[in-house]
PDB file of C-alpha atoms and ligand atoms in Angstrom:
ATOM      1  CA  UNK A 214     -12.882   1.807  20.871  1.00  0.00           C
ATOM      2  CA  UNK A 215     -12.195  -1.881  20.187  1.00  0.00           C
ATOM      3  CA  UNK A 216     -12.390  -3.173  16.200  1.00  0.00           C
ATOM      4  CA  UNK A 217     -12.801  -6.700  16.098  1.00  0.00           C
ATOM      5  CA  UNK A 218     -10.836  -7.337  13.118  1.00  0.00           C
ATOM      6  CA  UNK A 219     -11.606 -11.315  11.423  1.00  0.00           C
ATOM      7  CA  UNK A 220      -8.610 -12.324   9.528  1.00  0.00           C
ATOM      8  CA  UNK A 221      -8.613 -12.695   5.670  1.00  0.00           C
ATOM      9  CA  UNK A 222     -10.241 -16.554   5.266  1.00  0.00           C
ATOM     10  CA  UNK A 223      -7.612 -19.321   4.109  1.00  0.00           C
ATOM     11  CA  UNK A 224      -8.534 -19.187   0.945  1.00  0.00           C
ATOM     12  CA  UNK A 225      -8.349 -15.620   0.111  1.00  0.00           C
ATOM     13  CA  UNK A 226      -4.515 -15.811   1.991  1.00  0.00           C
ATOM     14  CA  UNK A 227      -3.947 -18.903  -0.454  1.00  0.00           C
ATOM     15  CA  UNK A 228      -5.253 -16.713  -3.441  1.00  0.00           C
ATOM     16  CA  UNK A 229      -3.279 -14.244  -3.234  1.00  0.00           C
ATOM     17  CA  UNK A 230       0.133 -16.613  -2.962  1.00  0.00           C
ATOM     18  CA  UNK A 231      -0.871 -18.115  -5.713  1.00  0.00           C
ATOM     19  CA  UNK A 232      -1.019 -14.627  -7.376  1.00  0.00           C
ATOM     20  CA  UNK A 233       2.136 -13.669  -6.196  1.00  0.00           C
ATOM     21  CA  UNK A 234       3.860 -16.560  -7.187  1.00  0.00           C
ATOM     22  CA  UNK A 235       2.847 -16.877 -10.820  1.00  0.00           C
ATOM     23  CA  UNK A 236       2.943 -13.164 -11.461  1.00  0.00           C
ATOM     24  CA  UNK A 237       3.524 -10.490  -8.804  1.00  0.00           C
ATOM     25  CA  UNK A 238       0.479  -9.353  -8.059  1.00  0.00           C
ATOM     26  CA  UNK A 239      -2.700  -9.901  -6.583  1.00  0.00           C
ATOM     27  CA  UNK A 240      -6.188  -7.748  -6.550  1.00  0.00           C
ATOM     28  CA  UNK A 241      -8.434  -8.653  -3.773  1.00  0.00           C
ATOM     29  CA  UNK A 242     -12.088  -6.698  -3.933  1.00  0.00           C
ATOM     30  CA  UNK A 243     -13.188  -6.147  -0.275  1.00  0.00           C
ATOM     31  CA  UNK A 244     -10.314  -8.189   1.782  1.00  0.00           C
ATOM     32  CA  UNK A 245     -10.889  -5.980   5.209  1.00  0.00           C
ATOM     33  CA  UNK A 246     -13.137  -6.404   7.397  1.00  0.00           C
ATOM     34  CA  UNK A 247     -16.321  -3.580   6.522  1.00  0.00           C
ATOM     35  CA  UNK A 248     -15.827  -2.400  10.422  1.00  0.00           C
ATOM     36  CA  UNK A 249     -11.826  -1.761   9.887  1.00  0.00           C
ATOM     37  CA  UNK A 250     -12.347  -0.343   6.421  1.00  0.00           C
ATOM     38  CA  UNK A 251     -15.216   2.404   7.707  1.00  0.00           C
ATOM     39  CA  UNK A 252     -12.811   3.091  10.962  1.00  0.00           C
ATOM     40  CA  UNK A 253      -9.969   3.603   8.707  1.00  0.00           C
ATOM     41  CA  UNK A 254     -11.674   5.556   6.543  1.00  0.00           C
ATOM     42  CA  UNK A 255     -12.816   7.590   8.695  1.00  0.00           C
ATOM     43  CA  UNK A 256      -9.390   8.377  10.096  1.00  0.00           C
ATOM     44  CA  UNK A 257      -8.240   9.748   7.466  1.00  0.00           C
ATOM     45  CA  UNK A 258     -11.773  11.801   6.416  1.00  0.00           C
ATOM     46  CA  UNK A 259     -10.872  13.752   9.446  1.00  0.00           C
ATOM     47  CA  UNK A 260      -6.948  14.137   9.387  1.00  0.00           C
ATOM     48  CA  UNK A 261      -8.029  15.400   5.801  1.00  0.00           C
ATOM     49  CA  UNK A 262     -10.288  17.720   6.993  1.00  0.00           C
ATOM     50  CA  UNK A 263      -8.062  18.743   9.948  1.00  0.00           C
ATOM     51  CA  UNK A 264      -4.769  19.130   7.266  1.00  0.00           C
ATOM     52  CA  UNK A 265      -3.197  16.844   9.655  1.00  0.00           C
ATOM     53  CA  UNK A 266      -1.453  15.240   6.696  1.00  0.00           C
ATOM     54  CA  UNK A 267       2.330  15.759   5.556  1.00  0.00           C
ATOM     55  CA  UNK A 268       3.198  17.188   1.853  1.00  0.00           C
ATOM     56  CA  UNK A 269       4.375  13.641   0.729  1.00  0.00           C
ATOM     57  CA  UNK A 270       8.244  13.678   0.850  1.00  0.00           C
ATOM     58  CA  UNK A 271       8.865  13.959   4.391  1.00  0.00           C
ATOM     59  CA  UNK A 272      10.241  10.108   4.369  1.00  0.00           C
ATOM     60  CA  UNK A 273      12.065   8.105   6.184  1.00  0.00           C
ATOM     61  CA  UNK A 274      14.745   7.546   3.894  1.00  0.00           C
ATOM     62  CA  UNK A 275      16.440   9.324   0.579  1.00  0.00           C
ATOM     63  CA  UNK A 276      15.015   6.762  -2.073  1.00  0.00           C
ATOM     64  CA  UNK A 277      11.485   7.749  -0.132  1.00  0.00           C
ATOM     65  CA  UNK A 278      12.313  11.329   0.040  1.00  0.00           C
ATOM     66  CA  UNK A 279      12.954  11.570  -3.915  1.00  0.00           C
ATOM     67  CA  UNK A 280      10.532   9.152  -4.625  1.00  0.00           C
ATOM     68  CA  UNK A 281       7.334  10.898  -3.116  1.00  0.00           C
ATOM     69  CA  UNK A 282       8.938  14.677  -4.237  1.00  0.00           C
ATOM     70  CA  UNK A 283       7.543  14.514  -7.436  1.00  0.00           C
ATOM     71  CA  UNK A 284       4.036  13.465  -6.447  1.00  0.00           C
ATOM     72  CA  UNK A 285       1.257  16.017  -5.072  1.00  0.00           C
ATOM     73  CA  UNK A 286       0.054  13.780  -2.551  1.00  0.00           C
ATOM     74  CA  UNK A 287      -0.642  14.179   1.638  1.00  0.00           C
ATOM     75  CA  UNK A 288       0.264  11.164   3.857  1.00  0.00           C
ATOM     76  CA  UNK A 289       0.339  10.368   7.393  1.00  0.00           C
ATOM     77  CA  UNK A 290       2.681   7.545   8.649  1.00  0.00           C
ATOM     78  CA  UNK A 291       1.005   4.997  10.479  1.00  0.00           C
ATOM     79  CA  UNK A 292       2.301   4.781  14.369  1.00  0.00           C
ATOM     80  CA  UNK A 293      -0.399   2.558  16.127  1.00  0.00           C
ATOM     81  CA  UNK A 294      -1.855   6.178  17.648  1.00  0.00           C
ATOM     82  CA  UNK A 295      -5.613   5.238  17.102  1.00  0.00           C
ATOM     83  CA  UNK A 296      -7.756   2.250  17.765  1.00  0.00           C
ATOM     84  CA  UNK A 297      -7.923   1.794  13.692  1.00  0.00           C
ATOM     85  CA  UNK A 298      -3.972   2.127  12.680  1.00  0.00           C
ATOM     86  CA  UNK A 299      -4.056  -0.788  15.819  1.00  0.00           C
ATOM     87  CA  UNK A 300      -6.433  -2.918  14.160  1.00  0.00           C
ATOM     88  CA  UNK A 301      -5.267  -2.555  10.807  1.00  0.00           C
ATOM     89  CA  UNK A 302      -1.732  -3.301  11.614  1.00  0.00           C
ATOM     90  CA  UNK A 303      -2.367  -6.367  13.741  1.00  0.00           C
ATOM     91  CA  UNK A 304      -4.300  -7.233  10.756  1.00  0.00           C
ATOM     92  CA  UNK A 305      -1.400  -6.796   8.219  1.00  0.00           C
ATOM     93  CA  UNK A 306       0.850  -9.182  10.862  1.00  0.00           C
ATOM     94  CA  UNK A 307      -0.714 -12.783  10.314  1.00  0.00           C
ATOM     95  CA  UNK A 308      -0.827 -11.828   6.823  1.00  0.00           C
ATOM     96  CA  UNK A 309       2.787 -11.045   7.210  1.00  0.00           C
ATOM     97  CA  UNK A 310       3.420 -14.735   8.595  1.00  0.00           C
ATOM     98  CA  UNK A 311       1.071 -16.437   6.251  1.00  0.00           C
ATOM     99  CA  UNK A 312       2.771 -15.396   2.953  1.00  0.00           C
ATOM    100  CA  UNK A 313       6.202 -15.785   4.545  1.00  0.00           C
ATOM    101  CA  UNK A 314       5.305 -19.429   5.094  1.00  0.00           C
ATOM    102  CA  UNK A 315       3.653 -19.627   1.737  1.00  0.00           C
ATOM    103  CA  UNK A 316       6.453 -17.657  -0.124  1.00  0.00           C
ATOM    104  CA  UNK A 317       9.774 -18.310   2.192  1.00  0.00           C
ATOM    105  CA  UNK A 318      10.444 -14.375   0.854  1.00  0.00           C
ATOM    106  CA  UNK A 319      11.398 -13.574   5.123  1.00  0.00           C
ATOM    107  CA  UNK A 320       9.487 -10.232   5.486  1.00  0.00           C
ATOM    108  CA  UNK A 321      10.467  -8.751   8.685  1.00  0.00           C
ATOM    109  CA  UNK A 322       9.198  -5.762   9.077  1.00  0.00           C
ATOM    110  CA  UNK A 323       5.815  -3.407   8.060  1.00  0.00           C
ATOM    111  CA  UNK A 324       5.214   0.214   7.740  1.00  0.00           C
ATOM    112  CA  UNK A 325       2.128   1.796   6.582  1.00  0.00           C
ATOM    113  CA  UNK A 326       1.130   5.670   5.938  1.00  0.00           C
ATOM    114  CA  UNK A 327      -2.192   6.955   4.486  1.00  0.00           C
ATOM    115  CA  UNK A 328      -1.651   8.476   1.504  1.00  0.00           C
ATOM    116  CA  UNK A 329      -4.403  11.128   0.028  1.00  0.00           C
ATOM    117  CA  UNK A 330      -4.030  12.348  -3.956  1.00  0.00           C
ATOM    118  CA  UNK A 331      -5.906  15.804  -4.213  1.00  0.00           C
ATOM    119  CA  UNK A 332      -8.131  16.419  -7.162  1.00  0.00           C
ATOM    120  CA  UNK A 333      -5.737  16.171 -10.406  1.00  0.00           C
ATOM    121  CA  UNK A 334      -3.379  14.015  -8.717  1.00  0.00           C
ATOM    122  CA  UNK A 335      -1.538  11.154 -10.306  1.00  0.00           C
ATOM    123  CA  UNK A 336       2.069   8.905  -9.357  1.00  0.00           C
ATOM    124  CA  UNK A 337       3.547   7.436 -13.111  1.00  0.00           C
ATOM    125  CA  UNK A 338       4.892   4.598 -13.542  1.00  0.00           C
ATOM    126  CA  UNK A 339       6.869   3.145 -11.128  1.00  0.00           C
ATOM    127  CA  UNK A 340       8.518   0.016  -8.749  1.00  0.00           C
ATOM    128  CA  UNK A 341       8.624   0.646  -5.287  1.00  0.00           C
ATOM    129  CA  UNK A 342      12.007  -0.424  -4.739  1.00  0.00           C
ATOM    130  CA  UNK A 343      15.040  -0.595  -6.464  1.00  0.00           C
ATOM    131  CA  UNK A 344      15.995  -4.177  -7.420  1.00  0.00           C
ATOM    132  CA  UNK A 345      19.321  -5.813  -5.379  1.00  0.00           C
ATOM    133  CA  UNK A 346      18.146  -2.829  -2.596  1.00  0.00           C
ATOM    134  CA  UNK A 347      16.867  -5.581  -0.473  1.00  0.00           C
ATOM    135  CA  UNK A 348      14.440  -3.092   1.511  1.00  0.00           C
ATOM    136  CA  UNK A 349      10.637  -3.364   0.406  1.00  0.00           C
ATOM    137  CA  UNK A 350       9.579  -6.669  -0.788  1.00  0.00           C
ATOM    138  CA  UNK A 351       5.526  -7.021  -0.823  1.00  0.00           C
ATOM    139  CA  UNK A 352       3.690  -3.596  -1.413  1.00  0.00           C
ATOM    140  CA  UNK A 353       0.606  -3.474   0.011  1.00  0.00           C
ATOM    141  CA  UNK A 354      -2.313  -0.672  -0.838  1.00  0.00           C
ATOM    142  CA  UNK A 355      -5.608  -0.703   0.714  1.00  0.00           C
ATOM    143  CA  UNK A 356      -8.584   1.537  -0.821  1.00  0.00           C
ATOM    144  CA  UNK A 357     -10.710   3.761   1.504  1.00  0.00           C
ATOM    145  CA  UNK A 358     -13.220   5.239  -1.582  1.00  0.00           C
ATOM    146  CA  UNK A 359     -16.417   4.499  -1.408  1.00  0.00           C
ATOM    147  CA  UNK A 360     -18.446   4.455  -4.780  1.00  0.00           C
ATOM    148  CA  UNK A 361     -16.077   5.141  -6.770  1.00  0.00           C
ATOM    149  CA  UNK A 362     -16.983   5.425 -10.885  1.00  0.00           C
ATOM    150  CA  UNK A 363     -15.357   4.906 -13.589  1.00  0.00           C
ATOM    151  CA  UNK A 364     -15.211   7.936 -15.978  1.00  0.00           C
ATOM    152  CA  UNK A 365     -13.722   9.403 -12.112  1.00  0.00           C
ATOM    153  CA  UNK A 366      -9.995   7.667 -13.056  1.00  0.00           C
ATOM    154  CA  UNK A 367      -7.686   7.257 -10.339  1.00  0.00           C
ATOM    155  CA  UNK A 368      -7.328   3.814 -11.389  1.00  0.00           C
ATOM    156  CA  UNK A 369      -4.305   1.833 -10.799  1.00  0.00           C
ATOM    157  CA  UNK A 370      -2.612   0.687 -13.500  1.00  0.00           C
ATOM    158  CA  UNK A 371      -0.498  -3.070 -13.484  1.00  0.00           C
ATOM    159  CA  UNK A 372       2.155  -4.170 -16.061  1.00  0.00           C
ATOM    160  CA  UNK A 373       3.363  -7.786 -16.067  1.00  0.00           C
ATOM    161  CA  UNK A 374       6.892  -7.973 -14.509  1.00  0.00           C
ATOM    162  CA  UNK A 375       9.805  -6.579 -16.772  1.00  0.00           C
ATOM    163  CA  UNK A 376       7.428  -4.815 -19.392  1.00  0.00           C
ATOM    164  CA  UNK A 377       8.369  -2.798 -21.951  1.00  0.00           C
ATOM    165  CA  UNK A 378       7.435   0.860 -20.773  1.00  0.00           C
ATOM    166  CA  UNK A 379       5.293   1.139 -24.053  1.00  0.00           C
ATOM    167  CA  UNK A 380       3.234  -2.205 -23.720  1.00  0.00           C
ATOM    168  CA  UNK A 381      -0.126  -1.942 -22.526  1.00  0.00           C
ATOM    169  CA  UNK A 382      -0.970  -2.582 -18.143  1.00  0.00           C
ATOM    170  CA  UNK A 383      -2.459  -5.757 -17.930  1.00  0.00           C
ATOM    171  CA  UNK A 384      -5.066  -4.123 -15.168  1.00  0.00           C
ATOM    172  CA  UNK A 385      -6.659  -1.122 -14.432  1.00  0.00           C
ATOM    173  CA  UNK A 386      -7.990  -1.319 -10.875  1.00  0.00           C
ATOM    174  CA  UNK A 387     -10.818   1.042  -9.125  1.00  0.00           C
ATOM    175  CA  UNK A 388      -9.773   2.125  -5.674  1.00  0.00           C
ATOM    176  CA  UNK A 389     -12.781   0.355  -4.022  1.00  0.00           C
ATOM    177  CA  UNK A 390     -13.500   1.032  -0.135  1.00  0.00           C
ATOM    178  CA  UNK A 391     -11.456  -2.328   1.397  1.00  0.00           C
ATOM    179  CA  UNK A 392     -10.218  -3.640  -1.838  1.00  0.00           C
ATOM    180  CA  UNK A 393      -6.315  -4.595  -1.160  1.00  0.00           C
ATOM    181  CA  UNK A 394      -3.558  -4.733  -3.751  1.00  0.00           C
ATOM    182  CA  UNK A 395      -0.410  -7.049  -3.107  1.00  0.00           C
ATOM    183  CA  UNK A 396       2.403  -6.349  -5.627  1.00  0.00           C
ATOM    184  CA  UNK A 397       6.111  -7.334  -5.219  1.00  0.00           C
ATOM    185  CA  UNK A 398       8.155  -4.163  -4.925  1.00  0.00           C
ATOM    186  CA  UNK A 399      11.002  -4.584  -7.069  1.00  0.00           C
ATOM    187  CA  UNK A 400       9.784  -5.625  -9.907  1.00  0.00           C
ATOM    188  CA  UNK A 401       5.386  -4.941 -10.672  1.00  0.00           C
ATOM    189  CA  UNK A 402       5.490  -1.427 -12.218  1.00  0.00           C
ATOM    190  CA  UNK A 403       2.438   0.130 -11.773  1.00  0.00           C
ATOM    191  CA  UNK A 404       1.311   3.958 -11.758  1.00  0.00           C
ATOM    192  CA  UNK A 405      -2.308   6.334 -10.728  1.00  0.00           C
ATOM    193  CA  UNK A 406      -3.992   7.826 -13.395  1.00  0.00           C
ATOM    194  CA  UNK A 407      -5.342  11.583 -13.062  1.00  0.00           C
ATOM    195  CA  UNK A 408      -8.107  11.424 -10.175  1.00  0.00           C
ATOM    196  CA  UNK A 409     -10.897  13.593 -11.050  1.00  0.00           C
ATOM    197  CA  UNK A 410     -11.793  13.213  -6.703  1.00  0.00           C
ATOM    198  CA  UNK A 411      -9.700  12.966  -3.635  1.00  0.00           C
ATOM    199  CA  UNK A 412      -8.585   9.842  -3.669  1.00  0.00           C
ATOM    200  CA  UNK A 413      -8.154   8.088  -0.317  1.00  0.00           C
ATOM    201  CA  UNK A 414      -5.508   5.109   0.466  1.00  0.00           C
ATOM    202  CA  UNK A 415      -3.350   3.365   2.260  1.00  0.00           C
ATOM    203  CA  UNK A 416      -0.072   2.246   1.242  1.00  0.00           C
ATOM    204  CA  UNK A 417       2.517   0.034   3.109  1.00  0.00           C
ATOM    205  CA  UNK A 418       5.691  -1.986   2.543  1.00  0.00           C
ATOM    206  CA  UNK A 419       6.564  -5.391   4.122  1.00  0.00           C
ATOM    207  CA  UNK A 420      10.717  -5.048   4.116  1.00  0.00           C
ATOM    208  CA  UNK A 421      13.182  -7.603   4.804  1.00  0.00           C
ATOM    209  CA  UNK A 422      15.642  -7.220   7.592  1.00  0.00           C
ATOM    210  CA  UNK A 423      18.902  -6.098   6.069  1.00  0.00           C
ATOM    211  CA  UNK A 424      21.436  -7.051   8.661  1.00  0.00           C
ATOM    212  CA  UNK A 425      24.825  -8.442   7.185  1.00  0.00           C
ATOM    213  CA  UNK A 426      28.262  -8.508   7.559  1.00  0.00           C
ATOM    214  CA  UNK A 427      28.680  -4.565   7.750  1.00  0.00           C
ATOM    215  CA  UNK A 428      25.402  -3.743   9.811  1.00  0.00           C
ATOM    216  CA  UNK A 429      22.867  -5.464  12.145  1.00  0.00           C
ATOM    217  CA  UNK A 430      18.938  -3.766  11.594  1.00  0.00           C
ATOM    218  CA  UNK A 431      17.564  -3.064  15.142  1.00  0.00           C
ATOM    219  CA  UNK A 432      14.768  -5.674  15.846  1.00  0.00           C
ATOM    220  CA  UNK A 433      12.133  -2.536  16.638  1.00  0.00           C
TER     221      UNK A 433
HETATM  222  C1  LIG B 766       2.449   3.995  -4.058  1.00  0.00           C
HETATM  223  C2  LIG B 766       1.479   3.541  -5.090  1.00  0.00           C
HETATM  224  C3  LIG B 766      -0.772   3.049  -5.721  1.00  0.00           C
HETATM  225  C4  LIG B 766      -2.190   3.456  -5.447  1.00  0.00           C
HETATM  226  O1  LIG B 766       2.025   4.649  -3.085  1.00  0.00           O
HETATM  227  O2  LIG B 766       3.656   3.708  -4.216  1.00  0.00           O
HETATM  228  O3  LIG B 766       1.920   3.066  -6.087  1.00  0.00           O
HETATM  229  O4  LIG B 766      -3.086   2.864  -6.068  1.00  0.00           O
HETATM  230  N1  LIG B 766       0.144   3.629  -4.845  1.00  0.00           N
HETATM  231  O5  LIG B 766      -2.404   4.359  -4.645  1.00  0.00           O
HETATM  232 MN1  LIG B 767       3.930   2.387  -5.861  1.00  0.00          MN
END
């Protein structure tokens, strides 16, 4: 199967710079391609269906590890094994380059899982890295729900960098089929309120490379 996969427009790449720069984030309604999004949905419809999903948890790495223990959710890792993990990651790389050129913030690397919340499911408030770590920069999460409502939560929630835990999220975003969220990792907390559905998404991390005096990352 071959996806053709057009790249986000100029403008929407410039948009979303912008965001970043003046305040962390960035919500872009429909950014893939209708053709990637249904393939990708698709995917993980069937690994779903198939339980050919991990208990989120089994990570790559401690912080993951304890991170994703205390959520209920399912998630594959992303290895380029189908036509639309392909597509969508050679999709994610001139998106890579674009904002590195835009924001000079060096991201090296990407990795990508799907990530499914069961009925009841919900992640609190939380940054994706921890600051000075130096590992995930640019989170990335991609939505694979199609009409989703309103009174069915599952929202994401957005607070302005450095808020107070008590002061209100500046956003509450639906997990719309092909909408993509862009937040820097270390410092947009952001949380999932209670889905009343499966909820069905993609999440990925741009990370810089981390070699220094004391260790040189691998280039693969
Ligand atoms: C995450 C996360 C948000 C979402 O996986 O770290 O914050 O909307 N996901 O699924
Ligand atoms: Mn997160």
């Amino acid at each position: 199967m071959h996806i053709a996969v057009p790249l986000p427009g100029d403008n929407r790449l410039g948009a979303i710079a912008g965001d970043l720069a003046a305040r962390g984030w960035s919500w872009q309604p429909r950014l893939l391609p209708d053709d990637l999004t249904a393939a990708l949905r698709a995917e993980v419809l069937l690994r779903d269906a198939e339980q050919d999903l991990d208990p989120a948890g089994i990570g790559r790495e401690d912080a993951f590890q304890l991170d994703r223990s205390v959520r209920r959710t399912r998630i594959a890792w992303m290895d380029g094994s189908s036509a639309a993990q392909r597509a969508f990651l050679a999709w994610a790389e001139p998106v890579r380059e674009s904002l590195n050129r835009a924001l000079l913030i060096g991201m090296f690397e990407f990795e990508a899982c799907y990530v499914v919340y069961p009925e009841g499911g919900f992640y609190d408030r939380h940054l994706d890295s921890f600051a000075g770590a130096r590992n995930r920069v640019l989170s990335l999460v991609v939505y694979l729900n199609e009409a989703w409502q309103p009174e069915t939560g599952g929202a994401l929630a957005i607070w302005p960098e450095g808020a107070d835990p008590a002061a209100p999220p500046v956003a509450h975003i639906m997990p719309e089929a092909g909408g993509a969220v862009f937040m820097l990792s270390e410092t947009v907390p952001h949380a999932v309120d209670v889905t009343h559905a499966r909820r069905f998404a993609i999440a990925g991390w741009w990370r810089v490379n981390q070699s220094g005096d004391t260790r040189i990352d691998p280039l693969t």
